[in-house]
Short mmCIF file of C-alpha atoms in Angstrom, two decimals:
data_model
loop_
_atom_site.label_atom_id
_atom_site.label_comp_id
_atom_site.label_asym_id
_atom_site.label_seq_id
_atom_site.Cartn_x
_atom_site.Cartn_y
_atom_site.Cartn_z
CA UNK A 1 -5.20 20.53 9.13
CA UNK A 2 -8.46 19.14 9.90
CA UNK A 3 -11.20 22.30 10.43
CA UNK A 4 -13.23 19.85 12.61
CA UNK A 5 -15.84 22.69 13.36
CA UNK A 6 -16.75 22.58 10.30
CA UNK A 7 -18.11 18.64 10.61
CA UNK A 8 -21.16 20.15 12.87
CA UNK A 9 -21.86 23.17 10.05
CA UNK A 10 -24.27 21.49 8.13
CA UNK A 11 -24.56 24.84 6.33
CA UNK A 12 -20.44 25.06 5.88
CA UNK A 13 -20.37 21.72 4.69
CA UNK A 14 -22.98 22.24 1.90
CA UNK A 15 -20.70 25.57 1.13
CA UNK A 16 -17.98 23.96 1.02
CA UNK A 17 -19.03 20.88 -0.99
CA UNK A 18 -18.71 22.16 -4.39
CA UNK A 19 -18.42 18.56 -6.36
CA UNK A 20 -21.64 18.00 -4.67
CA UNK A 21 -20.02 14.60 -2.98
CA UNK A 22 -21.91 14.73 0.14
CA UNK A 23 -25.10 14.71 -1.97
CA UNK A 24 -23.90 12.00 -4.13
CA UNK A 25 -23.41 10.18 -0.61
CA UNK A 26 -26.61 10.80 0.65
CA UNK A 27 -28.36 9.53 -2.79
CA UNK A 28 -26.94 6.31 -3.20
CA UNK A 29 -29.79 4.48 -2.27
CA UNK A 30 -31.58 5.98 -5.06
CA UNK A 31 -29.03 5.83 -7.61
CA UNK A 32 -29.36 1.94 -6.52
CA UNK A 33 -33.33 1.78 -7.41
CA UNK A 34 -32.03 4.23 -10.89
CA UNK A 35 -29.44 2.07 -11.69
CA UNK A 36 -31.69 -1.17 -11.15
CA UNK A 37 -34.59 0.15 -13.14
CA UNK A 38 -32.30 0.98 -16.25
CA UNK A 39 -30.77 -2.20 -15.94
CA UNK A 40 -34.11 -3.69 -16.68
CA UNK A 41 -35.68 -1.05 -19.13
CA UNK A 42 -32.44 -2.35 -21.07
CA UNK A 43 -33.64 -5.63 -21.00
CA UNK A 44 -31.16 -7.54 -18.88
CA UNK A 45 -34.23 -9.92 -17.26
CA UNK A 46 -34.88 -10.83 -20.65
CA UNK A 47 -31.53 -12.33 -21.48
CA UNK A 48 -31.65 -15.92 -22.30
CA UNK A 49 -28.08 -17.45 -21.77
CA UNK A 50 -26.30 -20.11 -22.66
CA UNK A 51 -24.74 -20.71 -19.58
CA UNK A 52 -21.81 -19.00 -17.47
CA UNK A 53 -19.11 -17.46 -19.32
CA UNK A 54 -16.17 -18.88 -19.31
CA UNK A 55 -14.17 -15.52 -18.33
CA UNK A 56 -15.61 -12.03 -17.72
CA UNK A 57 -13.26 -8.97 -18.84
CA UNK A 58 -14.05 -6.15 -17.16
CA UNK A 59 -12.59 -2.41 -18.89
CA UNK A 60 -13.41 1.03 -17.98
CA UNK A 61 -10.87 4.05 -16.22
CA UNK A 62 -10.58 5.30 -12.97
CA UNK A 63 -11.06 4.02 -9.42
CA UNK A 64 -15.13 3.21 -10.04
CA UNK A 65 -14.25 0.11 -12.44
CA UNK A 66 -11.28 -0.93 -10.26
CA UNK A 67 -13.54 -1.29 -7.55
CA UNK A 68 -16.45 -2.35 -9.75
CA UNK A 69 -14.19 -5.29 -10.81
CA UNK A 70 -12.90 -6.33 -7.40
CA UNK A 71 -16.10 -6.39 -5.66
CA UNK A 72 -17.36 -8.84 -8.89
CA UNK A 73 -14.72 -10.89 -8.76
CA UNK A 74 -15.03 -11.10 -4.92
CA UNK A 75 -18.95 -12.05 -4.74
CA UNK A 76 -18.56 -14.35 -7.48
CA UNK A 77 -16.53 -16.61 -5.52
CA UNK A 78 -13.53 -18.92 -5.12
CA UNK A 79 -12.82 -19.91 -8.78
CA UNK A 80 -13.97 -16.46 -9.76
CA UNK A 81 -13.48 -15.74 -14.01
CA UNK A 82 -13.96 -11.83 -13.40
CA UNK A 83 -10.51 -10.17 -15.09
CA UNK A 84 -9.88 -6.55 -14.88
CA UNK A 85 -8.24 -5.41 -18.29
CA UNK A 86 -5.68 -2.66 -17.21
CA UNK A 87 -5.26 0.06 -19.15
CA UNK A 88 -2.05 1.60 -20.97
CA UNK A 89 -0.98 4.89 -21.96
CA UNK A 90 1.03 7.49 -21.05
CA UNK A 91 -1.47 9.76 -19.32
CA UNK A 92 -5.10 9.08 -17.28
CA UNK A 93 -6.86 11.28 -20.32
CA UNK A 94 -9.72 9.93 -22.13
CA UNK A 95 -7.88 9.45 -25.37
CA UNK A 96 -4.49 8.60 -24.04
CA UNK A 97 -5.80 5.37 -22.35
CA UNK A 98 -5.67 1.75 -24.09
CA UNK A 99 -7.57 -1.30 -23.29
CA UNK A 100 -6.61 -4.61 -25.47
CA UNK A 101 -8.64 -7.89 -25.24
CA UNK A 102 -6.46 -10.65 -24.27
CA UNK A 103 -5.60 -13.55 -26.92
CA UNK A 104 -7.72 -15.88 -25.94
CA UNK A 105 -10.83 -14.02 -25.91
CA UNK A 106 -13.67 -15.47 -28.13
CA UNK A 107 -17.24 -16.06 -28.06
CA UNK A 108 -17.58 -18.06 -24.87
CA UNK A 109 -16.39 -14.69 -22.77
CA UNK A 110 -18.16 -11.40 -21.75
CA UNK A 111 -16.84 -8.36 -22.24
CA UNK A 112 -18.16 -5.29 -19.76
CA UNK A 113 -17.22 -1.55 -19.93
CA UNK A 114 -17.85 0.68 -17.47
CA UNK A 115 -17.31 4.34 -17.80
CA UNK A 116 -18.78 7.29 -16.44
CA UNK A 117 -17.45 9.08 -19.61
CA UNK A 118 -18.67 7.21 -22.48
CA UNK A 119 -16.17 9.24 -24.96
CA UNK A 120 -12.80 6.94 -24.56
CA UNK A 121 -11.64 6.15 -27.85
CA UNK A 122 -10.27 2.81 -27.06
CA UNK A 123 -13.35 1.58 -25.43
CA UNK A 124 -15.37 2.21 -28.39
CA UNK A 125 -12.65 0.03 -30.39
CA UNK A 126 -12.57 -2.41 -27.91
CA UNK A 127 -15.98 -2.85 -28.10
CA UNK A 128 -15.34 -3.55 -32.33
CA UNK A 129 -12.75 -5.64 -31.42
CA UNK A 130 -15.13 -7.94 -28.85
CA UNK A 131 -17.54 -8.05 -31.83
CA UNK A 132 -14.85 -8.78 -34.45
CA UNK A 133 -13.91 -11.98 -32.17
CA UNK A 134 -17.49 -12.92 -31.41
CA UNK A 135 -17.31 -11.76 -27.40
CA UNK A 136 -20.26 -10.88 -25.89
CA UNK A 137 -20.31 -6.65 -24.72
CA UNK A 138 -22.09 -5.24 -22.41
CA UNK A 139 -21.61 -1.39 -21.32
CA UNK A 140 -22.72 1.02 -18.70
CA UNK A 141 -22.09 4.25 -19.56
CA UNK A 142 -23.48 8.07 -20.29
CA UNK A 143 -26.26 8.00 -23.54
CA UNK A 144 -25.44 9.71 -26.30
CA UNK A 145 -21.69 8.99 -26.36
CA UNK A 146 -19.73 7.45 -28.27
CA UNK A 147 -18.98 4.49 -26.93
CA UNK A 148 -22.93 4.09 -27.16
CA UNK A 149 -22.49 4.07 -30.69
CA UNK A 150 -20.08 1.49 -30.61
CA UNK A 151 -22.03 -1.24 -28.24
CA UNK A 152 -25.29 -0.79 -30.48
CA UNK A 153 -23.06 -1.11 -33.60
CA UNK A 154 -21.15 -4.14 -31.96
CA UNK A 155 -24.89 -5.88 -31.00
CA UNK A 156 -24.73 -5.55 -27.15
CA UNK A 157 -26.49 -4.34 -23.89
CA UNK A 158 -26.05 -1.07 -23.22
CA UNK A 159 -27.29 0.43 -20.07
CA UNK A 160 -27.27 4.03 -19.50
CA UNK A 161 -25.52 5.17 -16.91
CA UNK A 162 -27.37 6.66 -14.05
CA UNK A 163 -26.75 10.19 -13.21
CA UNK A 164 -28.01 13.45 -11.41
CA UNK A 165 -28.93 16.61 -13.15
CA UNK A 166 -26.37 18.01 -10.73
CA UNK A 167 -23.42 16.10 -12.50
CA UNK A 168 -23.97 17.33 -15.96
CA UNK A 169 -21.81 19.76 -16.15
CA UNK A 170 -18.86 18.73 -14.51
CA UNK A 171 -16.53 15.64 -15.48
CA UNK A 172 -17.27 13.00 -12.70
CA UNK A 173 -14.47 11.71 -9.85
CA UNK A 174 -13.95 8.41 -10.31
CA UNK A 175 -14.67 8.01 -6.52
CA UNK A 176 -17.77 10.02 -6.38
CA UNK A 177 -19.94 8.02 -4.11
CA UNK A 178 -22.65 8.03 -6.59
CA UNK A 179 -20.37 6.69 -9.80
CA UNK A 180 -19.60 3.70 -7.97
CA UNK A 181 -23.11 2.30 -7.40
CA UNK A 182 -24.13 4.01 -10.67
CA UNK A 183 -21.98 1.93 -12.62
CA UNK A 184 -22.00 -1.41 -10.35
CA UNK A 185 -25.72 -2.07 -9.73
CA UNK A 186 -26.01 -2.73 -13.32
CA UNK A 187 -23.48 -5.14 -13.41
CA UNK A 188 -24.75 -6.97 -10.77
CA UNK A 189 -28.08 -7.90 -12.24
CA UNK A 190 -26.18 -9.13 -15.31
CA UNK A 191 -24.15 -10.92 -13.49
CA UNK A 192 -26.80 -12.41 -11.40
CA UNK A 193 -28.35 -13.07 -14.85
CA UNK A 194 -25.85 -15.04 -16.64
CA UNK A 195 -25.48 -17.29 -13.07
CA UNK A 196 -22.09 -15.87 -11.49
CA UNK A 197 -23.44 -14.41 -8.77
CA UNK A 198 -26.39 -13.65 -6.41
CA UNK A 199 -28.29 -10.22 -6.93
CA UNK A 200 -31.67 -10.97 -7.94
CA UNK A 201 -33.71 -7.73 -8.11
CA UNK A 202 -35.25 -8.13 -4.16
CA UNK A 203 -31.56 -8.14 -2.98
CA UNK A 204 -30.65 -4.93 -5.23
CA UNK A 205 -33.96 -3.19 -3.21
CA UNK A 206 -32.38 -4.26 -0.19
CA UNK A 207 -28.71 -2.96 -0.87
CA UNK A 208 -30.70 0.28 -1.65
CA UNK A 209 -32.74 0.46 1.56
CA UNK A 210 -29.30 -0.22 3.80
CA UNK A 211 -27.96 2.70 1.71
CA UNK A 212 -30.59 5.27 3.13
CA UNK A 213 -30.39 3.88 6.31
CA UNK A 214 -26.41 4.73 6.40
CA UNK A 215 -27.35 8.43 4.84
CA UNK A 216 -29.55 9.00 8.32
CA UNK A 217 -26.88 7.95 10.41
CA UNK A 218 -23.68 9.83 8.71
CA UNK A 219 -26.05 12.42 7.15
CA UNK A 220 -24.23 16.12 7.80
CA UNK A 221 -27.03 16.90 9.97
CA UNK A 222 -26.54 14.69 12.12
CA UNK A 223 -23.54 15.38 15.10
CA UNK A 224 -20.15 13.99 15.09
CA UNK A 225 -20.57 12.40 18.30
CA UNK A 226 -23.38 10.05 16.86
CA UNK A 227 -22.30 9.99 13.27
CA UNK A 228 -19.82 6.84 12.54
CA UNK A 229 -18.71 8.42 8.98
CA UNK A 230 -17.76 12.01 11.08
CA UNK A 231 -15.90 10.12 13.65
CA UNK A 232 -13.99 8.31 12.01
CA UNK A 233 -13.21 11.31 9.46
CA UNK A 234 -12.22 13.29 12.66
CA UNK A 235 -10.49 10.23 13.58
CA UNK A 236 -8.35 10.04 10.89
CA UNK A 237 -7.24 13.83 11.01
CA UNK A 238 -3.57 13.84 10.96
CA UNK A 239 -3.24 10.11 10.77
CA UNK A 240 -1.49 7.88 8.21
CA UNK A 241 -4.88 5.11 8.22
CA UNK A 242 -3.82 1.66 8.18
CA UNK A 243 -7.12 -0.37 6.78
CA UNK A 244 -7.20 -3.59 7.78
CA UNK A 245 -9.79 -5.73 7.03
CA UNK A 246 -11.67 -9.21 8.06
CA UNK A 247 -13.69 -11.52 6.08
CA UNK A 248 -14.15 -12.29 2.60
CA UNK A 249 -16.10 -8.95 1.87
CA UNK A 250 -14.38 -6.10 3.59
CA UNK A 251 -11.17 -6.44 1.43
CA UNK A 252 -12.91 -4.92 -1.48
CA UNK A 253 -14.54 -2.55 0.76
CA UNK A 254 -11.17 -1.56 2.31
CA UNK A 255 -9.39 -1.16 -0.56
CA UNK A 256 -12.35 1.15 -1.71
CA UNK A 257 -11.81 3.39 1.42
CA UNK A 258 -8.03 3.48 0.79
CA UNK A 259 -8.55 4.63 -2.89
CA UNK A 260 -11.73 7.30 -1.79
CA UNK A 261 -9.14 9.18 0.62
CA UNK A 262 -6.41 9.49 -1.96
CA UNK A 263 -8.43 10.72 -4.90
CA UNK A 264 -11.08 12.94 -2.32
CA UNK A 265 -8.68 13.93 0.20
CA UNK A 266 -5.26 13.47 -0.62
CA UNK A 267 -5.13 11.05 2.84
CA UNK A 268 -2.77 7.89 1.93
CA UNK A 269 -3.72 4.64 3.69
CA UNK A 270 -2.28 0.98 3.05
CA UNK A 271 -4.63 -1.25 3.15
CA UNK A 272 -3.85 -5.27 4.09
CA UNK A 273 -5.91 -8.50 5.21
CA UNK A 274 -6.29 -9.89 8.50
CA UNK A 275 -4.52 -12.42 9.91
CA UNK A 276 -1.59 -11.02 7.53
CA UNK A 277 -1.68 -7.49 8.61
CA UNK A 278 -0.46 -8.61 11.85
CA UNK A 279 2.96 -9.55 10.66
CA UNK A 280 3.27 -6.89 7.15
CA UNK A 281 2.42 -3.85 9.81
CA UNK A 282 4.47 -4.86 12.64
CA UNK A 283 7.13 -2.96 11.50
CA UNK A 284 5.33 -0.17 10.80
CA UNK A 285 3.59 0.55 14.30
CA UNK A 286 7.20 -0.38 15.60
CA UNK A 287 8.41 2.60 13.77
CA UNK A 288 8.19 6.19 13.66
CA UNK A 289 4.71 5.84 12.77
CA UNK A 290 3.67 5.05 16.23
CA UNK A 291 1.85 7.51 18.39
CA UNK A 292 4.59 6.67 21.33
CA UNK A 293 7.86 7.55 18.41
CA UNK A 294 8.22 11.14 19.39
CA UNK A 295 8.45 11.89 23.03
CA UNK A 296 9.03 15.35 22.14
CA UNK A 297 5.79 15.50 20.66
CA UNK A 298 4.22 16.84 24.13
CA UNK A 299 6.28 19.86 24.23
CA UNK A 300 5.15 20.83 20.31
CA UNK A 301 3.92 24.31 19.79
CA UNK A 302 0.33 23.13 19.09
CA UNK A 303 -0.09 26.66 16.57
CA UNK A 304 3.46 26.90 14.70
CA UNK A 305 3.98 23.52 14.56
CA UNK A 306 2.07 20.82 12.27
CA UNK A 307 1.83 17.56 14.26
CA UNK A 308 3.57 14.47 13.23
CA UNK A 309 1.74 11.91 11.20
CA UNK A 310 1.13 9.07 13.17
CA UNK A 311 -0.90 5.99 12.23
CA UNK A 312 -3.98 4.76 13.28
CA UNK A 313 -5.38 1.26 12.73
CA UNK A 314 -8.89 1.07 10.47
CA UNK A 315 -10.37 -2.41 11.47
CA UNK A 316 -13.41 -3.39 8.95
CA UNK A 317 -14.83 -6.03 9.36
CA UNK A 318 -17.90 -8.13 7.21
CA UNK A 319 -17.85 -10.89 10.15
CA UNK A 320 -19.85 -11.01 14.10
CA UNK A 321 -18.38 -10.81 16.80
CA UNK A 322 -17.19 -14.14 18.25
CA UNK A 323 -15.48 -17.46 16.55
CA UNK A 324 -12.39 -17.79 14.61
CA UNK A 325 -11.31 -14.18 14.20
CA UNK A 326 -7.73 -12.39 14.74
CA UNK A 327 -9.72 -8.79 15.55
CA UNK A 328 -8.48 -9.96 19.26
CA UNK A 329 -4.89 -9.92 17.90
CA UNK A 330 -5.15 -6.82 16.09
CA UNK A 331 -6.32 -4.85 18.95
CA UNK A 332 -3.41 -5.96 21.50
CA UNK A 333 -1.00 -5.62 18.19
CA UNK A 334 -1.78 -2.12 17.48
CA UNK A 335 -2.73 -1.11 21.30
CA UNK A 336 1.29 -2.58 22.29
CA UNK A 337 2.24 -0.28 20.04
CA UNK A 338 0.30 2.91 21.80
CA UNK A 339 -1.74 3.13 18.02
CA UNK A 340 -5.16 3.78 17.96
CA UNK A 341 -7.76 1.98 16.96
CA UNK A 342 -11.31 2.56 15.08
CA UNK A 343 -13.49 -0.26 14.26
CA UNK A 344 -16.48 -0.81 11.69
CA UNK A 345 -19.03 -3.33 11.72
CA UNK A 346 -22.12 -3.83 9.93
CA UNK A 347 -25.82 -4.30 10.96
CA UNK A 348 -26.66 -8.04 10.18
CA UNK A 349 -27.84 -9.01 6.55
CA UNK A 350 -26.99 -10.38 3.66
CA UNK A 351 -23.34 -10.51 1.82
CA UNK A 352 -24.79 -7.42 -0.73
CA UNK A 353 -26.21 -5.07 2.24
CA UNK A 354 -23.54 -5.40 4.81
CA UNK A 355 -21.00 -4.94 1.96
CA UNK A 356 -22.81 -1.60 1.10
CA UNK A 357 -22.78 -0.34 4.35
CA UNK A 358 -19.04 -1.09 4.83
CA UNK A 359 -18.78 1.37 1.48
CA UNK A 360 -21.55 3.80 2.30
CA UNK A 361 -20.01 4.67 6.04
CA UNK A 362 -15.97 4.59 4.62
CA UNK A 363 -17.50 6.80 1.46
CA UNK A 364 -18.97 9.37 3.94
CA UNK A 365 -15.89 9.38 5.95
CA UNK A 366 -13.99 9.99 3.05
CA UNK A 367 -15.95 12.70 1.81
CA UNK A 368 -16.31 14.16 5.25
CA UNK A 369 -12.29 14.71 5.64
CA UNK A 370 -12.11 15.82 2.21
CA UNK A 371 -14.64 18.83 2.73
CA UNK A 372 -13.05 19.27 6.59
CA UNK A 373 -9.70 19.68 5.61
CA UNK A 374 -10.28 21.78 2.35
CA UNK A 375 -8.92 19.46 -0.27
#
C-alpha cells in the first residue's frame, strides 16, 4: 500500500530514505560535472586513437552496466559494435560472477568495465585476459580496489568512480540514481573520444544542467500536484506499469524505469516499443489486468481488502508532438480498454539531455514509490 501522505512530508521522506536515494537523485547533475572532470584528470582528452574499434565489450554487474551498455549501444547508432558480456555464475555475489572475453577478441576491440565495486575477482582477470590478447581496457570503478590493480597492471585507463562521502559505507544498489551517471558519464567521453558517438565535453555540461533542472521540479519539496516524478509514483500505486516507449531514445530509458522499480520498489513493469506494444499488450489490457475486469471491485471493503492490481499504461516518449507517431493509437488502445494512461515528454534539446531527463523524472518516480510504500 502506497502511504501517499507521505509524498508531501519532505521531512518523512528524508526519514524514511535511509539508502540516501532521493539524495543520490537530487545530485545527479553533479555527479555528471564529477564524473566528467575525472574522466579528464584520467586523461581520456589526451587519447590519440587509431580509429574506431572494431567491437566494444562492455562487463560490469548489476542493473548500472546493463543500462550503461544499452544506452551506448543505442547513441552509437544503427550498426552499433557496443556488446554487453553477460555474466555467469551461480549467485549475483562479487566472487561468484564470471565474465569471459569472446573468441574473437584481439587488439582491434575495447574492452570497458564498469563496477561500482571494484573487488570482482573475474573482472580483475578479465582485465589480464584483455591484456594477454592485446585488447584495449578501460575501467570505471572505486580507487583502491582491486580491479584498479589489475587495469594499471594490464596498461589501461582507469577512471575512478565518482562517489559521495554518504555512500562509503554501504554497498551501492545497482539502480541508485547516482551509480548510473557515475559510471556512464565516463564512458561517454571515451566513447565520444575514440569516434562512436557524440558527447563532447559542452554536451556532458549540458546533460548535467537538465539534471538539476529535473531535481527542482521532482525535488521532495516540491508538491505532488506539480511534481511529474510524485505523480506518476502516486500514479503507479497499486498498478502493474506497462512502459511503453517512442523513439529511438526512450527504449533505453524505459527499460531503465522498468529495472529501477523492481530493484527500488519491488513494482514489476513490462516494458515494450511502440508501434509493437499495440499488438504484444492487447491481450493484456483485454484481460484481467484491465481496470473494467472486476465489476465487483466497487463493492470492495476499501480497509480489509487490498485492491486488485490493475495496469496502467507508461507512455515515454523522446519524440514532439505531431508527425508519424502511434502515441494516437496507444491512447484509444489503452483508453478502449478503460486503462489509464500517464505520459512523459521531454523539454526540447539535444539526444543526451532529453534522454537524461526521461531517466532523471522515471528515477525520481521510482525512488518516490519505493520510500512511499516502505520497500
Amino acid at each position: 500500500m502506497l502511504d501517499e501522505s507521505l509524498l508531501d512530508a519532505p521531512e518523512a521522506l528524508a526519514e524514511a530514505d535511509s539508502r540516501a536515494l532521493l539524495r543520490g537523485a537530487a545530485e545527479a547533475g553533479a555527479r555528471v560535472r564529477t564524473a566528467a572532470r575525472h574522466a579528464a584528470e584520467a586523461g581520456v582528452h589526451d587519447l590519440k586513437p587509431d580509429g574506431r574499434p572494431r567491437a566494444v565489450l562492455i562487463a560490469g554487474p548489476g542493473a548500472a552496466a546493463v543500462c550503461a551498455a544499452d544506452l551506448l549501444g543505442t547513441l552509437a547508432g544503427a550498426g552499433s559494435p557496443v556488446t554487453r558480456l553477460a555474466p555467469t555464475g551461480v549467485a549475483p555475489a562479487a566472487g561468484a560472477l564470471r565474465w569471459e572475453l569472446p573468441g574473437w577478441a584481439g587488439s582491434v576491440d575495447l574492452l570497458l568495465i564498469t563496477t561500482p565495486d571494484g573487488t570482482e575477482p573475474s573482472l580483475s582477470l578479465l582485465a589480464d585476459q584483455a591484456y594477454r590478447r592485446g585488447v584495449n581496457v578501460a575501467a570505471v570503478a572505486p580507487p583502491d580496489t582491486p580491479l584498479a590493480e589489475a587495469v594499471a597492471g594490464a596498461h589501461g585507463l582507469f577512471v575512478p568512480l565518482a562517489t559521495a562521502p554518504y555512500e562509503q559505507d554501504e554497498p551501492l544498489a545497482a539502480s541508485a540514481p547516482g551509480v548510473l551517471w557515475a559510471l556512464l558519464t565516463p564512458l561517454l567521453a571515451l566513447l565520444d573520444r575514440v569516434g562512436l558517438l557524440a558527447a563532447p565535453p559542452d554536451a556532458l555540461q549540458k546533460v548535467a544542467d537538465r539534471l538539476d533542472q529535473v531535481a527542482e521540479r521532482c525535488g521532495p519539496a516540491i508538491a505532488t500536484y506539480s511534481n511529474p516524478a510524485k505523480t506518476l509514483a502516486a500514479e503507479l500505486a497499486d498498478a502493474l506499469p506497462l512502459i511503453w516507449t517512442e523513439g529511438i531514445s526512450a527504449g533505453p530509458a524505459g527499460r531503465r524505469f522498468a529495472a529501477a522499480l523492481a530493484e527500488l520498489s519491488g513494482t514489476p513493469a513490462v516494458v515494450c516499443e511502440l508501434p509493437e506494444a499495440l499488438a504484444a499488450h492487447s491481450a493484456l489490457l483485454a484481460g484481467p489486468l484491465a481496470a473494467s475486469a472486476d465489476p465487483d471491485d466497487f463493492f470492495r471493503d476499501r480497509v480489509e481488502e487490498p485492491p486488485a492490481l490493475h495496469a496502467r499504461v507508461v507512455l515515454l516518449r523522446d519524440r514532439p508532438i505531431g508527425g508519424l507517431t502511434a502515441a494516437p493509437a496507444a491512447r484509444d488502445l489503452a483508453l478502449s480498454h478503460d486503462t489509464p494512461i500517464s505520459e512523459l515528454e521531454p523539454e526540447p534539446g539535444g539526444e543526451l539531455e532529453t534522454l537524461a531527463e526521461l531517466i532523471a523524472i522515471t528515477d525520481f518516480a521510482a525512488v518516490y514509490l519505493a520510500l512511499a510504500s516502505g520497500a
